[in-house]
mmCIF file of C-alpha atoms in Angstrom:
data_model
loop_
_atom_site.group_PDB
_atom_site.id
_atom_site.type_symbol
_atom_site.label_atom_id
_atom_site.label_comp_id
_atom_site.label_asym_id
_atom_site.label_seq_id
_atom_site.Cartn_x
_atom_site.Cartn_y
_atom_site.Cartn_z
ATOM 1 C CA LYS A 20 111.614 159.123 93.524
ATOM 2 C CA ASN A 21 113.254 156.846 90.743
ATOM 3 C CA GLN A 22 114.939 153.630 92.306
ATOM 4 C CA VAL A 23 117.460 153.920 89.585
ATOM 5 C CA GLU A 24 119.450 157.475 89.334
ATOM 6 C CA GLN A 25 121.733 158.011 86.776
ATOM 7 C CA SER A 26 124.692 160.474 86.489
ATOM 8 C CA PRO A 27 125.611 162.514 84.787
ATOM 9 C CA GLN A 28 122.377 163.761 82.870
ATOM 10 C CA SER A 29 124.756 164.372 80.030
ATOM 11 C CA LEU A 30 128.359 164.510 79.180
ATOM 12 C CA ILE A 31 130.506 165.821 76.407
ATOM 13 C CA ILE A 32 134.029 164.523 75.770
ATOM 14 C CA LEU A 33 136.605 164.681 73.021
ATOM 15 C CA GLU A 34 137.382 161.636 70.926
ATOM 16 C CA GLY A 35 139.841 158.934 72.356
ATOM 17 C CA LYS A 36 139.263 160.006 75.931
ATOM 18 C CA ASN A 37 137.727 157.768 78.628
ATOM 19 C CA CYS A 38 134.487 158.192 80.618
ATOM 20 C CA THR A 39 132.709 156.748 83.348
ATOM 21 C CA LEU A 40 128.915 156.828 83.737
ATOM 22 C CA GLN A 41 127.232 156.062 87.015
ATOM 23 C CA CYS A 42 124.019 154.163 87.912
ATOM 24 C CA ASN A 43 122.833 153.928 91.717
ATOM 25 C CA TYR A 44 119.844 152.052 92.549
ATOM 26 C CA THR A 45 117.676 151.280 95.614
ATOM 27 C CA VAL A 46 115.918 148.265 93.917
ATOM 28 C CA SER A 47 115.221 145.305 96.353
ATOM 29 C CA PRO A 48 115.749 142.549 96.073
ATOM 30 C CA PHE A 49 118.274 142.624 93.222
ATOM 31 C CA SER A 50 118.261 140.364 90.317
ATOM 32 C CA ASN A 51 120.363 141.714 87.674
ATOM 33 C CA LEU A 52 121.357 145.182 86.027
ATOM 34 C CA ARG A 53 121.502 145.728 82.403
ATOM 35 C CA TRP A 54 123.403 148.608 80.513
ATOM 36 C CA TYR A 55 121.754 149.733 77.342
ATOM 37 C CA LYS A 56 122.988 151.703 74.464
ATOM 38 C CA GLN A 57 120.451 153.679 72.595
ATOM 39 C CA ASP A 58 121.394 155.833 69.200
ATOM 40 C CA THR A 59 119.319 158.513 68.416
ATOM 41 C CA GLY A 60 116.130 157.105 66.545
ATOM 42 C CA ARG A 61 116.993 153.583 67.278
ATOM 43 C CA GLY A 62 116.050 150.786 69.607
ATOM 44 C CA PRO A 63 118.001 150.166 72.660
ATOM 45 C CA VAL A 64 120.739 147.790 72.268
ATOM 46 C CA SER A 65 122.314 145.711 75.462
ATOM 47 C CA LEU A 66 125.793 145.943 76.225
ATOM 48 C CA THR A 67 126.105 144.036 79.519
ATOM 49 C CA ILE A 68 124.081 142.030 82.206
ATOM 50 C CA MET A 69 125.283 141.579 85.414
ATOM 51 C CA THR A 70 124.032 139.552 88.227
ATOM 52 C CA PHE A 71 124.739 139.664 92.050
ATOM 53 C CA SER A 72 127.685 137.819 91.880
ATOM 54 C CA GLU A 73 129.377 139.669 89.048
ATOM 55 C CA ASN A 74 131.912 142.477 89.692
ATOM 56 C CA THR A 75 132.970 143.369 86.229
ATOM 57 C CA LYS A 76 131.855 142.629 82.638
ATOM 58 C CA SER A 77 133.449 143.696 79.549
ATOM 59 C CA ASN A 78 132.011 144.368 76.268
ATOM 60 C CA GLY A 79 134.900 145.539 73.893
ATOM 61 C CA ARG A 80 135.608 149.136 74.987
ATOM 62 C CA TYR A 81 132.734 148.903 77.305
ATOM 63 C CA THR A 82 133.400 147.722 80.804
ATOM 64 C CA ALA A 83 130.527 147.681 83.563
ATOM 65 C CA THR A 84 131.325 147.214 87.061
ATOM 66 C CA LEU A 85 128.693 146.454 90.088
ATOM 67 C CA ASP A 86 128.945 146.650 93.658
ATOM 68 C CA ALA A 87 125.874 144.941 95.092
ATOM 69 C CA ASP A 88 126.868 146.106 98.652
ATOM 70 C CA THR A 89 126.588 149.856 97.756
ATOM 71 C CA LYS A 90 123.951 149.264 95.009
ATOM 72 C CA GLN A 91 126.274 151.105 92.666
ATOM 73 C CA SER A 92 127.343 150.323 88.977
ATOM 74 C CA SER A 93 129.585 152.159 86.591
ATOM 75 C CA LEU A 94 129.880 151.808 82.734
ATOM 76 C CA HIS A 95 133.343 152.759 81.744
ATOM 77 C CA ILE A 96 133.996 153.805 78.138
ATOM 78 C CA THR A 97 137.924 153.517 76.970
ATOM 79 C CA ALA A 98 139.170 155.356 73.890
ATOM 80 C CA SER A 99 135.885 156.833 73.098
ATOM 81 C CA GLN A 100 134.889 156.985 69.394
ATOM 82 C CA LEU A 101 132.541 159.250 67.734
ATOM 83 C CA SER A 102 129.955 156.356 67.268
ATOM 84 C CA ASP A 103 130.009 156.146 71.285
ATOM 85 C CA SER A 104 127.681 159.079 71.070
ATOM 86 C CA ALA A 105 124.369 157.893 72.508
ATOM 87 C CA SER A 106 121.939 157.716 75.335
ATOM 88 C CA TYR A 107 123.197 155.019 77.963
ATOM 89 C CA ILE A 108 120.299 153.527 80.154
ATOM 90 C CA CYS A 109 120.709 151.534 83.308
ATOM 91 C CA VAL A 110 118.087 149.043 83.880
ATOM 92 C CA VAL A 111 117.646 146.998 87.280
ATOM 93 C CA SER A 112 115.403 143.987 87.462
ATOM 94 C CA VAL A 113 113.738 142.655 90.778
ATOM 95 C CA LYS A 114 114.098 139.000 91.926
ATOM 96 C CA ASN A 115 111.594 136.513 91.314
ATOM 97 C CA ASN A 116 109.801 138.509 88.703
ATOM 98 C CA ASN A 117 110.658 140.366 85.783
ATOM 99 C CA ASP A 118 109.879 143.839 87.273
ATOM 100 C CA MET A 119 112.245 146.320 85.987
ATOM 101 C CA ARG A 120 113.095 149.717 86.781
ATOM 102 C CA PHE A 121 114.692 152.000 84.485
ATOM 103 C CA GLY A 122 117.134 154.860 84.535
ATOM 104 C CA ALA A 123 116.606 158.333 82.948
ATOM 105 C CA GLY A 124 119.835 157.707 80.979
ATOM 106 C CA THR A 125 123.197 159.586 80.481
ATOM 107 C CA ARG A 126 123.530 161.292 77.231
ATOM 108 C CA LEU A 127 127.041 161.097 75.832
ATOM 109 C CA THR A 128 128.525 163.291 73.144
ATOM 110 C CA VAL A 129 131.789 162.429 71.647
ATOM 111 C CA LYS A 130 133.266 165.267 69.705
ATOM 112 C CA PRO A 131 136.214 165.297 67.273
ATOM 113 C CA ASP B 5 117.984 136.617 61.370
ATOM 114 C CA ALA B 6 116.086 140.197 60.598
ATOM 115 C CA GLY B 7 115.971 140.965 64.249
ATOM 116 C CA VAL B 8 112.748 142.132 65.819
ATOM 117 C CA ILE B 9 110.427 143.788 63.186
ATOM 118 C CA GLN B 10 107.858 146.306 63.962
ATOM 119 C CA SER B 11 105.338 148.201 61.978
ATOM 120 C CA PRO B 12 104.501 150.696 61.277
ATOM 121 C CA ARG B 13 107.698 152.787 61.875
ATOM 122 C CA HIS B 14 105.623 156.122 62.030
ATOM 123 C CA GLU B 15 102.217 156.568 62.736
ATOM 124 C CA VAL B 16 100.269 160.036 62.639
ATOM 125 C CA THR B 17 96.714 159.805 63.919
ATOM 126 C CA GLU B 18 93.931 161.954 65.186
ATOM 127 C CA MET B 19 92.866 161.925 68.798
ATOM 128 C CA GLY B 20 89.852 159.195 69.144
ATOM 129 C CA GLN B 21 91.150 157.148 66.430
ATOM 130 C CA GLU B 22 92.211 153.462 67.015
ATOM 131 C CA VAL B 23 95.800 152.823 66.605
ATOM 132 C CA THR B 24 97.539 149.210 66.005
ATOM 133 C CA LEU B 25 101.089 148.569 66.370
ATOM 134 C CA ARG B 26 102.674 145.262 65.407
ATOM 135 C CA CYS B 27 105.524 143.062 66.534
ATOM 136 C CA LYS B 28 107.228 140.122 64.945
ATOM 137 C CA PRO B 29 109.801 138.796 67.653
ATOM 138 C CA ILE B 30 112.885 136.993 66.727
ATOM 139 C CA SER B 31 112.230 133.372 65.979
ATOM 140 C CA GLY B 32 112.724 130.945 68.897
ATOM 141 C CA HIS B 33 112.255 133.589 71.625
ATOM 142 C CA ASP B 34 109.990 132.921 74.201
ATOM 143 C CA TYR B 35 109.613 136.421 75.745
ATOM 144 C CA LEU B 36 108.024 139.450 74.068
ATOM 145 C CA PHE B 37 108.100 142.891 75.842
ATOM 146 C CA TRP B 38 106.265 146.178 74.707
ATOM 147 C CA TYR B 39 107.765 149.176 75.850
ATOM 148 C CA ARG B 40 106.853 152.857 75.626
ATOM 149 C CA GLN B 41 109.348 155.828 75.639
ATOM 150 C CA THR B 42 108.844 159.758 76.119
ATOM 151 C CA MET B 43 111.365 162.459 76.783
ATOM 152 C CA MET B 44 109.399 163.009 80.163
ATOM 153 C CA ARG B 45 109.306 159.633 81.272
ATOM 154 C CA GLY B 46 112.081 157.791 79.535
ATOM 155 C CA LEU B 47 111.556 153.950 78.831
ATOM 156 C CA GLU B 48 108.438 152.122 80.404
ATOM 157 C CA LEU B 49 107.654 148.555 80.248
ATOM 158 C CA LEU B 50 103.874 148.260 79.243
ATOM 159 C CA ILE B 51 103.461 144.553 79.337
ATOM 160 C CA TYR B 52 105.309 140.958 78.268
ATOM 161 C CA PHE B 53 104.266 137.717 77.468
ATOM 162 C CA ASN B 54 105.802 134.283 77.958
ATOM 163 C CA ASN B 55 105.103 131.778 75.301
ATOM 164 C CA ASN B 56 102.096 134.191 73.921
ATOM 165 C CA VAL B 57 100.606 134.487 77.377
ATOM 166 C CA PRO B 58 100.559 137.839 78.915
ATOM 167 C CA ILE B 59 102.450 137.623 82.294
ATOM 168 C CA ASP B 60 102.416 141.239 83.675
ATOM 169 C CA ASP B 61 100.542 143.823 82.387
ATOM 170 C CA SER B 62 100.857 146.359 85.260
ATOM 171 C CA GLY B 63 102.525 148.830 83.046
ATOM 172 C CA MET B 64 99.768 149.152 80.829
ATOM 173 C CA PRO B 65 98.624 152.899 81.492
ATOM 174 C CA GLU B 66 94.796 152.512 81.218
ATOM 175 C CA ASP B 67 92.072 150.274 79.675
ATOM 176 C CA ARG B 68 92.556 152.218 76.138
ATOM 177 C CA PHE B 69 95.708 150.140 75.933
ATOM 178 C CA SER B 70 95.481 146.439 75.026
ATOM 179 C CA ALA B 71 98.087 143.865 73.747
ATOM 180 C CA LYS B 72 97.653 140.504 72.237
ATOM 181 C CA MET B 73 99.825 137.649 71.184
ATOM 182 C CA PRO B 74 97.957 135.291 68.951
ATOM 183 C CA ASN B 75 101.097 133.083 67.995
ATOM 184 C CA ALA B 76 104.605 132.934 68.846
ATOM 185 C CA SER B 77 105.471 135.249 65.930
ATOM 186 C CA PHE B 78 103.172 138.045 66.052
ATOM 187 C CA SER B 79 101.969 140.734 68.736
ATOM 188 C CA THR B 80 99.904 143.668 68.665
ATOM 189 C CA LEU B 81 99.790 146.758 70.653
ATOM 190 C CA LYS B 82 96.349 148.721 70.383
ATOM 191 C CA ILE B 83 95.203 152.220 71.561
ATOM 192 C CA GLN B 84 91.498 152.840 71.404
ATOM 193 C CA PRO B 85 90.657 155.581 71.548
ATOM 194 C CA SER B 86 93.958 157.510 71.220
ATOM 195 C CA GLU B 87 94.848 160.476 73.010
ATOM 196 C CA PRO B 88 97.514 163.457 72.291
ATOM 197 C CA ARG B 89 99.326 162.290 75.765
ATOM 198 C CA ASP B 90 99.825 158.757 73.944
ATOM 199 C CA SER B 91 102.412 160.340 71.584
ATOM 200 C CA ALA B 92 105.541 158.280 71.985
ATOM 201 C CA VAL B 93 108.185 155.855 70.694
ATOM 202 C CA TYR B 94 106.795 152.241 71.125
ATOM 203 C CA PHE B 95 109.425 149.260 71.191
ATOM 204 C CA CYS B 96 109.032 145.680 71.112
ATOM 205 C CA ALA B 97 111.695 143.630 72.428
ATOM 206 C CA SER B 98 112.364 139.576 72.751
ATOM 207 C CA SER B 99 114.617 137.419 74.489
ATOM 208 C CA LEU B 100 114.986 133.765 74.851
ATOM 209 C CA TRP B 101 114.661 133.756 78.615
ATOM 210 C CA ALA B 102 113.189 136.410 80.881
ATOM 211 C CA LYS B 103 116.705 137.389 82.394
ATOM 212 C CA GLU B 104 118.655 137.124 79.281
ATOM 213 C CA THR B 105 119.646 139.915 76.362
ATOM 214 C CA GLN B 106 116.533 141.802 75.156
ATOM 215 C CA TYR B 107 116.565 142.409 71.623
ATOM 216 C CA PHE B 108 114.685 145.614 70.627
ATOM 217 C CA GLY B 109 113.076 146.462 67.363
ATOM 218 C CA PRO B 110 113.542 149.829 65.655
ATOM 219 C CA GLY B 111 110.451 151.299 67.276
ATOM 220 C CA THR B 112 107.233 152.938 66.289
ATOM 221 C CA ARG B 113 106.998 156.753 66.606
ATOM 222 C CA LEU B 114 103.348 157.519 67.256
ATOM 223 C CA LEU B 115 102.061 161.003 67.095
ATOM 224 C CA VAL B 116 98.153 161.776 68.262
ATOM 225 C CA LEU B 117 97.149 165.023 67.080
#
């Protein structure tokens, strides 16, 4: 069983709408959690990195939250744009080493 | 800065051939990572280096895979002999420190026939 589960697997929304992507993990001990955006045919681009003590981190219209107690994170996208269409990958790092666990990603499609 | 540079961008080869993928990290970054991405398995970390030294290669699938970093500005990932199941997109990424933002290259799309 993957230690990082993302949901939904795919999502279609209309331009201008908000959406929230979920990431649940069982990785322990926890070091940090990253959200990446990956456009088709491109490498992943880092959106946010959060450590244990951080609850919220924003990057423009992207806001990530972290609940280390329940081991859940979410990525909220506000006022979506067509350029937000991409895969969003959640990655959780293990403390004291650089071992990383990857989610399978959520494929977001924003339609006009 | 040009970002992380990878070459070639595309590679098509026949089973049994040797494949060499190349990466130039961002100048000044002490960490370099090699990843593989497939539809079935998603993104996987293969190996990473710190100051040119391999730190963790537990993700390297088997002995056919090898990686080197002879200097701070160059790394290679070699597959010998290649097999069809090695077909994937291989990414290189670099970062200042292990826990900092990783910057990915554009990837090498490998197809082994």
